[in-house]
PDB file of C-alpha atoms in Angstrom:
ATOM      1  CA  UNK A 745      -0.680  44.958 -55.988  1.00 54.00           C
ATOM      2  CA  UNK A 746       1.421  41.972 -57.246  1.00 58.00           C
ATOM      3  CA  UNK A 747       0.482  38.418 -56.491  1.00 57.00           C
ATOM      4  CA  UNK A 748       3.297  38.088 -54.093  1.00 58.00           C
ATOM      5  CA  UNK A 749       2.005  41.122 -52.123  1.00 58.00           C
ATOM      6  CA  UNK A 750      -1.467  39.560 -52.002  1.00 55.00           C
ATOM      7  CA  UNK A 751      -0.094  36.343 -50.677  1.00 55.00           C
ATOM      8  CA  UNK A 752       2.012  37.986 -47.989  1.00 54.00           C
ATOM      9  CA  UNK A 753      -1.050  40.006 -46.892  1.00 54.00           C
ATOM     10  CA  UNK A 754      -3.200  36.806 -46.817  1.00 58.00           C
ATOM     11  CA  UNK A 755      -0.559  34.955 -44.785  1.00 60.00           C
ATOM     12  CA  UNK A 756      -0.279  37.946 -42.284  1.00 60.00           C
ATOM     13  CA  UNK A 757      -4.065  37.965 -41.740  1.00 57.00           C
ATOM     14  CA  UNK A 758      -4.211  34.154 -41.322  1.00 59.00           C
ATOM     15  CA  UNK A 759      -1.244  34.340 -38.775  1.00 62.00           C
ATOM     16  CA  UNK A 760      -3.045  37.107 -36.959  1.00 62.00           C
ATOM     17  CA  UNK A 761      -6.238  35.088 -36.886  1.00 62.00           C
ATOM     18  CA  UNK A 762      -4.299  32.078 -35.461  1.00 68.00           C
ATOM     19  CA  UNK A 763      -2.644  34.192 -32.864  1.00 69.00           C
ATOM     20  CA  UNK A 764      -5.813  35.731 -31.892  1.00 70.00           C
ATOM     21  CA  UNK A 765      -7.404  32.278 -31.666  1.00 72.00           C
ATOM     22  CA  UNK A 766      -4.679  31.066 -29.545  1.00 76.00           C
ATOM     23  CA  UNK A 767      -4.859  34.080 -27.228  1.00 75.00           C
ATOM     24  CA  UNK A 768      -8.631  33.577 -26.783  1.00 75.00           C
ATOM     25  CA  UNK A 769      -8.075  29.856 -26.025  1.00 75.00           C
ATOM     26  CA  UNK A 770      -5.498  30.907 -23.431  1.00 74.00           C
ATOM     27  CA  UNK A 771      -7.892  33.400 -21.797  1.00 71.00           C
ATOM     28  CA  UNK A 772     -10.639  30.815 -21.746  1.00 72.00           C
ATOM     29  CA  UNK A 773      -8.437  28.354 -19.999  1.00 70.00           C
ATOM     30  CA  UNK A 774      -7.221  30.961 -17.508  1.00 72.00           C
ATOM     31  CA  UNK A 775     -10.906  31.832 -16.640  1.00 75.00           C
ATOM     32  CA  UNK A 776     -12.078  28.200 -16.419  1.00 76.00           C
ATOM     33  CA  UNK A 777      -9.892  25.256 -15.749  1.00 76.00           C
ATOM     34  CA  UNK A 778      -6.758  27.078 -14.531  1.00 77.00           C
ATOM     35  CA  UNK A 779      -8.897  29.517 -12.366  1.00 82.00           C
ATOM     36  CA  UNK A 780     -10.614  26.528 -10.777  1.00 84.00           C
ATOM     37  CA  UNK A 781      -7.254  24.810 -10.118  1.00 83.00           C
ATOM     38  CA  UNK A 782      -5.872  28.030  -8.701  1.00 83.00           C
ATOM     39  CA  UNK A 783      -8.907  28.583  -6.471  1.00 86.00           C
ATOM     40  CA  UNK A 784      -8.531  25.027  -5.070  1.00 87.00           C
ATOM     41  CA  UNK A 785      -4.796  25.501  -4.321  1.00 88.00           C
ATOM     42  CA  UNK A 786      -5.603  28.816  -2.601  1.00 89.00           C
ATOM     43  CA  UNK A 787      -8.297  27.345  -0.527  1.00 91.00           C
ATOM     44  CA  UNK A 788      -6.134  24.322   0.410  1.00 91.00           C
ATOM     45  CA  UNK A 789      -3.232  26.628   1.340  1.00 93.00           C
ATOM     46  CA  UNK A 790      -5.409  28.725   3.644  1.00 93.00           C
ATOM     47  CA  UNK A 791      -6.606  25.564   5.339  1.00 92.00           C
ATOM     48  CA  UNK A 792      -3.177  24.202   5.751  1.00 94.00           C
ATOM     49  CA  UNK A 793      -1.578  27.287   7.154  1.00 94.00           C
ATOM     50  CA  UNK A 794      -2.744  26.261  10.744  1.00 94.00           C
ATOM     51  CA  UNK A 795      -2.164  22.411  11.089  1.00 94.00           C
ATOM     52  CA  UNK A 796      -3.951  22.437  14.365  1.00 94.00           C
ATOM     53  CA  UNK A 797      -3.493  18.900  16.015  1.00 96.00           C
ATOM     54  CA  UNK A 798      -1.661  17.576  13.023  1.00 97.00           C
ATOM     55  CA  UNK A 799       1.747  16.309  14.205  1.00 97.00           C
ATOM     56  CA  UNK A 800       3.517  15.051  11.075  1.00 97.00           C
ATOM     57  CA  UNK A 801       4.160  17.189   7.994  1.00 96.00           C
ATOM     58  CA  UNK A 802       3.974  16.077   4.393  1.00 97.00           C
ATOM     59  CA  UNK A 803       7.010  14.043   3.479  1.00 97.00           C
ATOM     60  CA  UNK A 804       7.356  12.295   6.826  1.00 97.00           C
ATOM     61  CA  UNK A 805       8.233   8.566   6.636  1.00 97.00           C
ATOM     62  CA  UNK A 806       6.622   6.431   9.212  1.00 98.00           C
ATOM     63  CA  UNK A 807       5.893   2.829  10.254  1.00 97.00           C
ATOM     64  CA  UNK A 808       2.229   1.677  10.859  1.00 97.00           C
ATOM     65  CA  UNK A 809       1.969   0.693  14.575  1.00 96.00           C
ATOM     66  CA  UNK A 810      -0.458  -2.174  13.855  1.00 95.00           C
ATOM     67  CA  UNK A 811       0.373  -3.465  10.570  1.00 94.00           C
ATOM     68  CA  UNK A 812       4.105  -2.706  10.374  1.00 95.00           C
ATOM     69  CA  UNK A 813       4.376  -1.311   6.833  1.00 96.00           C
ATOM     70  CA  UNK A 814       6.402   1.789   6.026  1.00 97.00           C
ATOM     71  CA  UNK A 815       4.913   4.724   4.167  1.00 97.00           C
ATOM     72  CA  UNK A 816       5.259   8.369   3.408  1.00 98.00           C
ATOM     73  CA  UNK A 817       2.690  11.111   4.073  1.00 98.00           C
ATOM     74  CA  UNK A 818       1.468  13.198   1.068  1.00 97.00           C
ATOM     75  CA  UNK A 819      -1.550  14.858   2.494  1.00 97.00           C
ATOM     76  CA  UNK A 820      -3.409  15.311   5.790  1.00 97.00           C
ATOM     77  CA  UNK A 821      -6.830  16.132   7.170  1.00 97.00           C
ATOM     78  CA  UNK A 822      -7.359  17.834  10.621  1.00 96.00           C
ATOM     79  CA  UNK A 823     -10.392  15.566  11.048  1.00 94.00           C
ATOM     80  CA  UNK A 824     -11.219  12.221   9.530  1.00 96.00           C
ATOM     81  CA  UNK A 825     -13.177  12.607   6.307  1.00 94.00           C
ATOM     82  CA  UNK A 826     -14.776   9.162   6.491  1.00 95.00           C
ATOM     83  CA  UNK A 827     -17.835   8.229   8.353  1.00 96.00           C
ATOM     84  CA  UNK A 828     -17.567   7.428  12.076  1.00 96.00           C
ATOM     85  CA  UNK A 829     -18.680   3.815  11.323  1.00 96.00           C
ATOM     86  CA  UNK A 830     -15.625   3.434   9.096  1.00 95.00           C
ATOM     87  CA  UNK A 831     -13.216   4.499  11.950  1.00 95.00           C
ATOM     88  CA  UNK A 832     -15.092   2.343  14.423  1.00 94.00           C
ATOM     89  CA  UNK A 833     -14.624  -0.705  12.223  1.00 94.00           C
ATOM     90  CA  UNK A 834     -10.895   0.005  12.185  1.00 92.00           C
ATOM     91  CA  UNK A 835     -11.018   0.394  15.896  1.00 94.00           C
ATOM     92  CA  UNK A 836      -9.438   3.877  15.836  1.00 95.00           C
ATOM     93  CA  UNK A 837     -10.811   7.197  17.176  1.00 96.00           C
ATOM     94  CA  UNK A 838     -12.625   9.224  14.606  1.00 96.00           C
ATOM     95  CA  UNK A 839     -11.908  12.629  16.174  1.00 96.00           C
ATOM     96  CA  UNK A 840      -8.269  12.971  15.294  1.00 97.00           C
ATOM     97  CA  UNK A 841      -6.074  13.879  12.346  1.00 98.00           C
ATOM     98  CA  UNK A 842      -5.694  11.453   9.433  1.00 98.00           C
ATOM     99  CA  UNK A 843      -3.114  11.119   6.801  1.00 98.00           C
ATOM    100  CA  UNK A 844      -3.168  10.058   3.119  1.00 97.00           C
ATOM    101  CA  UNK A 845       0.037   7.914   2.640  1.00 98.00           C
ATOM    102  CA  UNK A 846       1.873   6.048  -0.072  1.00 97.00           C
ATOM    103  CA  UNK A 847       2.675   2.677   1.426  1.00 97.00           C
ATOM    104  CA  UNK A 848       5.978   0.913   0.616  1.00 96.00           C
ATOM    105  CA  UNK A 849       5.027  -1.515  -2.089  1.00 94.00           C
ATOM    106  CA  UNK A 850       7.345  -4.349  -1.090  1.00 92.00           C
ATOM    107  CA  UNK A 851       5.955  -4.143   2.435  1.00 94.00           C
ATOM    108  CA  UNK A 852       2.492  -4.391   0.973  1.00 93.00           C
ATOM    109  CA  UNK A 853       3.369  -7.564  -0.893  1.00 92.00           C
ATOM    110  CA  UNK A 854       4.985  -9.134   2.091  1.00 91.00           C
ATOM    111  CA  UNK A 855       2.170  -8.243   4.571  1.00 92.00           C
ATOM    112  CA  UNK A 856      -0.995  -8.123   2.257  1.00 90.00           C
ATOM    113  CA  UNK A 857       0.020 -10.335  -0.768  1.00 87.00           C
ATOM    114  CA  UNK A 858      -0.471  -7.482  -3.067  1.00 86.00           C
ATOM    115  CA  UNK A 859       0.309  -3.917  -3.742  1.00 82.00           C
ATOM    116  CA  UNK A 860      -1.634  -0.871  -2.378  1.00 88.00           C
ATOM    117  CA  UNK A 861      -1.878   2.451  -4.098  1.00 92.00           C
ATOM    118  CA  UNK A 862      -2.674   4.575  -0.997  1.00 95.00           C
ATOM    119  CA  UNK A 863      -3.706   4.226   2.533  1.00 96.00           C
ATOM    120  CA  UNK A 864      -5.687   6.450   4.990  1.00 97.00           C
ATOM    121  CA  UNK A 865      -4.053   6.261   8.430  1.00 97.00           C
ATOM    122  CA  UNK A 866      -5.077   7.562  11.819  1.00 97.00           C
ATOM    123  CA  UNK A 867      -2.553   9.784  13.680  1.00 98.00           C
ATOM    124  CA  UNK A 868      -2.574   7.301  16.548  1.00 97.00           C
ATOM    125  CA  UNK A 869      -0.988   4.647  14.280  1.00 97.00           C
ATOM    126  CA  UNK A 870       1.857   6.784  12.906  1.00 98.00           C
ATOM    127  CA  UNK A 871       5.352   5.993  14.294  1.00 97.00           C
ATOM    128  CA  UNK A 872       7.935   8.218  12.589  1.00 97.00           C
ATOM    129  CA  UNK A 873      11.076   6.568  11.160  1.00 96.00           C
ATOM    130  CA  UNK A 874      14.435   8.258  10.765  1.00 91.00           C
ATOM    131  CA  UNK A 875      16.564   8.088   7.682  1.00 91.00           C
ATOM    132  CA  UNK A 876      14.198   5.763   5.945  1.00 94.00           C
ATOM    133  CA  UNK A 877      13.101   5.490   2.319  1.00 95.00           C
ATOM    134  CA  UNK A 878       9.855   4.270   0.786  1.00 96.00           C
ATOM    135  CA  UNK A 879       9.616   2.454  -2.469  1.00 95.00           C
ATOM    136  CA  UNK A 880       6.410   3.390  -4.416  1.00 96.00           C
ATOM    137  CA  UNK A 881       5.839   3.933  -8.114  1.00 94.00           C
ATOM    138  CA  UNK A 882       3.880   7.166  -7.529  1.00 95.00           C
ATOM    139  CA  UNK A 883       6.575   8.942  -5.415  1.00 96.00           C
ATOM    140  CA  UNK A 884       7.602  11.282  -8.067  1.00 96.00           C
ATOM    141  CA  UNK A 885       3.997  12.431  -8.444  1.00 96.00           C
ATOM    142  CA  UNK A 886       4.228  14.250  -5.158  1.00 97.00           C
ATOM    143  CA  UNK A 887       7.940  14.494  -4.152  1.00 98.00           C
ATOM    144  CA  UNK A 888      11.214  15.541  -6.013  1.00 97.00           C
ATOM    145  CA  UNK A 889      13.919  14.896  -3.340  1.00 97.00           C
ATOM    146  CA  UNK A 890      14.805  13.336  -0.045  1.00 97.00           C
ATOM    147  CA  UNK A 891      16.746  14.966   2.775  1.00 96.00           C
ATOM    148  CA  UNK A 892      18.396  13.095   5.589  1.00 93.00           C
ATOM    149  CA  UNK A 893      18.858  16.552   7.259  1.00 92.00           C
ATOM    150  CA  UNK A 894      15.069  17.135   7.341  1.00 93.00           C
ATOM    151  CA  UNK A 895      14.385  13.332   7.808  1.00 93.00           C
ATOM    152  CA  UNK A 896      11.719  13.490   5.107  1.00 95.00           C
ATOM    153  CA  UNK A 897      10.886  13.746   1.402  1.00 97.00           C
ATOM    154  CA  UNK A 898      10.660  17.071  -0.045  1.00 97.00           C
ATOM    155  CA  UNK A 899       7.334  17.925  -2.027  1.00 97.00           C
ATOM    156  CA  UNK A 900       7.159  19.227  -5.495  1.00 96.00           C
ATOM    157  CA  UNK A 901       6.339  22.939  -6.115  1.00 94.00           C
ATOM    158  CA  UNK A 902       2.628  22.418  -6.152  1.00 93.00           C
ATOM    159  CA  UNK A 903       2.610  20.504  -2.894  1.00 95.00           C
ATOM    160  CA  UNK A 904       4.794  23.021  -1.245  1.00 96.00           C
ATOM    161  CA  UNK A 905       2.414  25.751  -2.048  1.00 95.00           C
ATOM    162  CA  UNK A 906      -0.579  23.672  -0.884  1.00 95.00           C
ATOM    163  CA  UNK A 907       1.298  22.697   2.319  1.00 96.00           C
ATOM    164  CA  UNK A 908       3.462  25.604   3.472  1.00 94.00           C
ATOM    165  CA  UNK A 909       6.459  24.673   5.468  1.00 91.00           C
ATOM    166  CA  UNK A 910      10.283  24.472   5.606  1.00 90.00           C
ATOM    167  CA  UNK A 911      11.598  22.505   2.707  1.00 93.00           C
ATOM    168  CA  UNK A 912      15.018  23.914   2.119  1.00 91.00           C
ATOM    169  CA  UNK A 913      17.829  21.347   2.782  1.00 92.00           C
ATOM    170  CA  UNK A 914      21.485  21.330   1.790  1.00 93.00           C
ATOM    171  CA  UNK A 915      21.716  17.651   1.437  1.00 94.00           C
ATOM    172  CA  UNK A 916      18.591  17.131  -0.796  1.00 95.00           C
ATOM    173  CA  UNK A 917      18.927  14.256  -3.329  1.00 94.00           C
ATOM    174  CA  UNK A 918      16.563  13.190  -6.032  1.00 96.00           C
ATOM    175  CA  UNK A 919      14.149  10.492  -5.051  1.00 95.00           C
ATOM    176  CA  UNK A 920      13.481   9.216  -8.590  1.00 95.00           C
ATOM    177  CA  UNK A 921      14.997   5.882  -7.747  1.00 94.00           C
ATOM    178  CA  UNK A 922      12.482   5.256  -5.079  1.00 95.00           C
ATOM    179  CA  UNK A 923       9.748   5.014  -7.737  1.00 93.00           C
ATOM    180  CA  UNK A 924      11.601   2.272  -9.526  1.00 88.00           C
ATOM    181  CA  UNK A 925      10.601  -0.955  -7.826  1.00 81.00           C
ATOM    182  CA  UNK A 926      13.169  -2.956  -9.875  1.00 80.00           C
ATOM    183  CA  UNK A 927      16.092  -1.136  -8.189  1.00 79.00           C
ATOM    184  CA  UNK A 928      14.988  -2.410  -4.705  1.00 69.00           C
ATOM    185  CA  UNK A 929      14.753  -6.048  -4.826  1.00 61.00           C
ATOM    186  CA  UNK A 930      17.265  -6.948  -2.132  1.00 46.00           C
ATOM    187  CA  UNK A 931      15.555  -9.644  -0.081  1.00 46.00           C
ATOM    188  CA  UNK A 932      17.347  -8.309   3.060  1.00 43.00           C
ATOM    189  CA  UNK A 933      15.362  -5.111   2.795  1.00 45.00           C
ATOM    190  CA  UNK A 934      12.489  -5.510   0.524  1.00 42.00           C
ATOM    191  CA  UNK A 935      10.320  -8.433  -0.673  1.00 41.00           C
ATOM    192  CA  UNK A 936      10.180  -9.057  -4.335  1.00 42.00           C
ATOM    193  CA  UNK A 937       7.040  -7.304  -5.642  1.00 41.00           C
ATOM    194  CA  UNK A 938       6.697  -9.673  -8.561  1.00 41.00           C
ATOM    195  CA  UNK A 939       7.379 -12.956  -6.620  1.00 42.00           C
ATOM    196  CA  UNK A 940       4.636 -15.412  -5.909  1.00 42.00           C
ATOM    197  CA  UNK A 941       3.925 -15.003  -2.089  1.00 39.00           C
ATOM    198  CA  UNK A 942       2.879 -18.597  -1.890  1.00 39.00           C
ATOM    199  CA  UNK A 943       5.958 -19.911  -3.697  1.00 40.00           C
ATOM    200  CA  UNK A 944       7.580 -21.371  -0.546  1.00 39.00           C
ATOM    201  CA  UNK A 945       4.427 -23.105   0.370  1.00 38.00           C
ATOM    202  CA  UNK A 946       2.990 -25.202  -2.414  1.00 38.00           C
ATOM    203  CA  UNK A 947       0.112 -26.357  -0.277  1.00 40.00           C
ATOM    204  CA  UNK A 948      -1.255 -22.815   0.058  1.00 38.00           C
ATOM    205  CA  UNK A 949      -4.443 -21.726  -1.637  1.00 38.00           C
ATOM    206  CA  UNK A 950      -3.367 -19.166  -4.148  1.00 38.00           C
ATOM    207  CA  UNK A 951      -5.136 -15.904  -4.029  1.00 39.00           C
ATOM    208  CA  UNK A 952      -6.223 -16.059  -0.390  1.00 39.00           C
ATOM    209  CA  UNK A 953      -5.277 -13.856   2.401  1.00 43.00           C
ATOM    210  CA  UNK A 954      -3.440 -15.513   5.390  1.00 44.00           C
ATOM    211  CA  UNK A 955      -6.671 -15.637   7.467  1.00 40.00           C
ATOM    212  CA  UNK A 956      -8.565 -17.332   4.743  1.00 38.00           C
ATOM    213  CA  UNK A 957      -5.568 -19.720   4.180  1.00 44.00           C
ATOM    214  CA  UNK A 958      -5.574 -20.667   7.829  1.00 43.00           C
ATOM    215  CA  UNK A 959      -9.296 -21.416   7.735  1.00 45.00           C
ATOM    216  CA  UNK A 960      -8.811 -23.700   4.731  1.00 41.00           C
ATOM    217  CA  UNK A 961      -5.887 -25.373   6.376  1.00 49.00           C
ATOM    218  CA  UNK A 962      -8.075 -26.017   9.545  1.00 47.00           C
ATOM    219  CA  UNK A 963     -10.725 -27.569   7.452  1.00 46.00           C
ATOM    220  CA  UNK A 964      -8.187 -29.825   5.593  1.00 49.00           C
ATOM    221  CA  UNK A 965      -6.730 -30.871   8.977  1.00 51.00           C
ATOM    222  CA  UNK A 966     -10.146 -31.691  10.433  1.00 49.00           C
ATOM    223  CA  UNK A 967     -11.134 -33.589   7.405  1.00 51.00           C
ATOM    224  CA  UNK A 968      -7.859 -35.582   7.214  1.00 51.00           C
ATOM    225  CA  UNK A 969      -8.058 -36.581  10.895  1.00 53.00           C
ATOM    226  CA  UNK A 970     -11.656 -37.702  10.412  1.00 50.00           C
ATOM    227  CA  UNK A 971     -10.563 -39.788   7.399  1.00 55.00           C
ATOM    228  CA  UNK A 972      -7.658 -41.209   9.324  1.00 52.00           C
ATOM    229  CA  UNK A 973      -9.944 -42.239  12.155  1.00 49.00           C
ATOM    230  CA  UNK A 974     -12.363 -43.914   9.788  1.00 51.00           C
ATOM    231  CA  UNK A 975      -9.548 -45.663   7.960  1.00 55.00           C
ATOM    232  CA  UNK A 976      -8.034 -46.866  11.213  1.00 50.00           C
ATOM    233  CA  UNK A 977     -11.394 -48.359  12.288  1.00 50.00           C
ATOM    234  CA  UNK A 978     -11.860 -50.224   9.077  1.00 51.00           C
ATOM    235  CA  UNK A 979      -8.137 -51.394   9.161  1.00 50.00           C
ATOM    236  CA  UNK A 980      -8.664 -52.536  12.803  1.00 46.00           C
ATOM    237  CA  UNK A 981     -11.668 -54.496  11.901  1.00 48.00           C
ATOM    238  CA  UNK A 982     -10.114 -56.278   9.020  1.00 46.00           C
ATOM    239  CA  UNK A 983      -6.890 -56.942  10.788  1.00 42.00           C
ATOM    240  CA  UNK A 984      -8.506 -58.420  13.888  1.00 40.00           C
ATOM    241  CA  UNK A 985     -10.568 -60.816  11.827  1.00 40.00           C
ATOM    242  CA  UNK A 986      -7.615 -61.970   9.866  1.00 35.00           C
ATOM    243  CA  UNK A 987      -5.279 -62.269  12.856  1.00 36.00           C
ATOM    244  CA  UNK A 988      -7.887 -64.041  15.028  1.00 37.00           C
ATOM    245  CA  UNK A 989      -7.009 -67.215  13.105  1.00 37.00           C
ATOM    246  CA  UNK A 990      -3.267 -66.877  13.798  1.00 36.00           C
ATOM    247  CA  UNK A 991      -1.989 -67.622  17.184  1.00 37.00           C
ATOM    248  CA  UNK A 992       0.146 -64.832  18.846  1.00 34.00           C
ATOM    249  CA  UNK A 993       3.423 -65.985  20.129  1.00 39.00           C
ATOM    250  CA  UNK A 994       4.366 -65.542  23.673  1.00 38.00           C
ATOM    251  CA  UNK A 995       1.013 -64.529  25.167  1.00 38.00           C
ATOM    252  CA  UNK A 996      -2.492 -65.496  25.518  1.00 41.00           C
ATOM    253  CA  UNK A 997      -3.856 -61.943  26.011  1.00 41.00           C
ATOM    254  CA  UNK A 998      -6.466 -61.534  23.403  1.00 38.00           C
ATOM    255  CA  UNK A 999      -5.759 -57.672  23.317  1.00 38.00           C
ATOM    256  CA  UNK A1000      -2.268 -58.506  22.125  1.00 38.00           C
ATOM    257  CA  UNK A1001      -3.759 -59.850  18.873  1.00 36.00           C
ATOM    258  CA  UNK A1002      -5.099 -56.305  17.887  1.00 35.00           C
ATOM    259  CA  UNK A1003      -3.000 -54.262  15.443  1.00 38.00           C
ATOM    260  CA  UNK A1004      -1.535 -50.970  16.434  1.00 37.00           C
ATOM    261  CA  UNK A1005      -4.133 -48.129  16.456  1.00 39.00           C
ATOM    262  CA  UNK A1006      -3.555 -45.390  13.903  1.00 37.00           C
ATOM    263  CA  UNK A1007      -2.804 -41.977  15.540  1.00 36.00           C
ATOM    264  CA  UNK A1008      -3.893 -39.734  12.580  1.00 39.00           C
ATOM    265  CA  UNK A1009      -2.119 -38.235   9.575  1.00 38.00           C
ATOM    266  CA  UNK A1010       0.396 -35.513   9.590  1.00 42.00           C
ATOM    267  CA  UNK A1011      -0.860 -32.450   7.849  1.00 38.00           C
ATOM    268  CA  UNK A1012       1.229 -29.549   6.753  1.00 40.00           C
ATOM    269  CA  UNK A1013       0.329 -26.261   8.476  1.00 35.00           C
TER     270      UNK A1013
END
C-alpha cells in the first residue's frame, strides 16, 4: 500500500473518531442538560395550561396601582412564592396570583432614583394599559414582537411553549427598539436614565431616597431655626446695650429702643 493510501486511511479513521466523539457528546447533552431543560419546560407547560385565578397573560403591559410605574409581565404564579410575612410587609394579600415583571427603566429612575431589573407584583396592583410600550434592556430575552391588535408583547418560542396561549397577530412588529434605552430619552415620555435625579436640586443629599432626603431636610430646617433664634438673642442683647446710650427720636417708650426681632432663616425645602 502506498504512502498516500496509508495517509488517506489514517485521515478517515481520525475523522470517524472525531465524528463518533461528537456524536457521543451530543447524546450526553441530550440525556443530561437538554433533558433537564426539556423536563422543566414540560412541567411548566402542564402547570400553565390552567391559569386558574390568573387574569393577565404573559406580555401584558400594566401600570402599578400604588407606585405608578409601567411594566410588562413575563411570568406568573397562581400563588405567591414568597413567605406570608413578605406579603404582609408590602400590605398585599398573600393568597392571590403574583406576576414577575420587567419595569420600565425610565419610570424606575424617575420614581426610585435607580433602575430595577425585575419586580414581583400582586395581582391586586395590576392595572392594564392599552397600546403602551415598556423600555427595558432585557425585553428581547423574553419577547420578540409587540402587537397593538393583541394589546401586548408576543413572547419568544420558548416562552410560548411554557405559557400556552394565542399569540398570532397580523400587526406584530419587532420590539428590539424597546431594549435600547438611548432611543427613548424624550423627556415628555421618559426620564433620562443616565441623568442625575438630584441635578435640579443642588441642596439634595446624593444617593438618598426621597424619604431619607426629607428627613435630612427636616433636620437641617430645625437646626437652622435653632441657630437663627440663638443668633437673634445674641444680636438683641448686643444691640440693646449699644442703643441704650442713644436716645430714640419721637418717643420715650423704652420698648421702641429694641431692635427688630429675627423671624428665622428661610430654608430650601
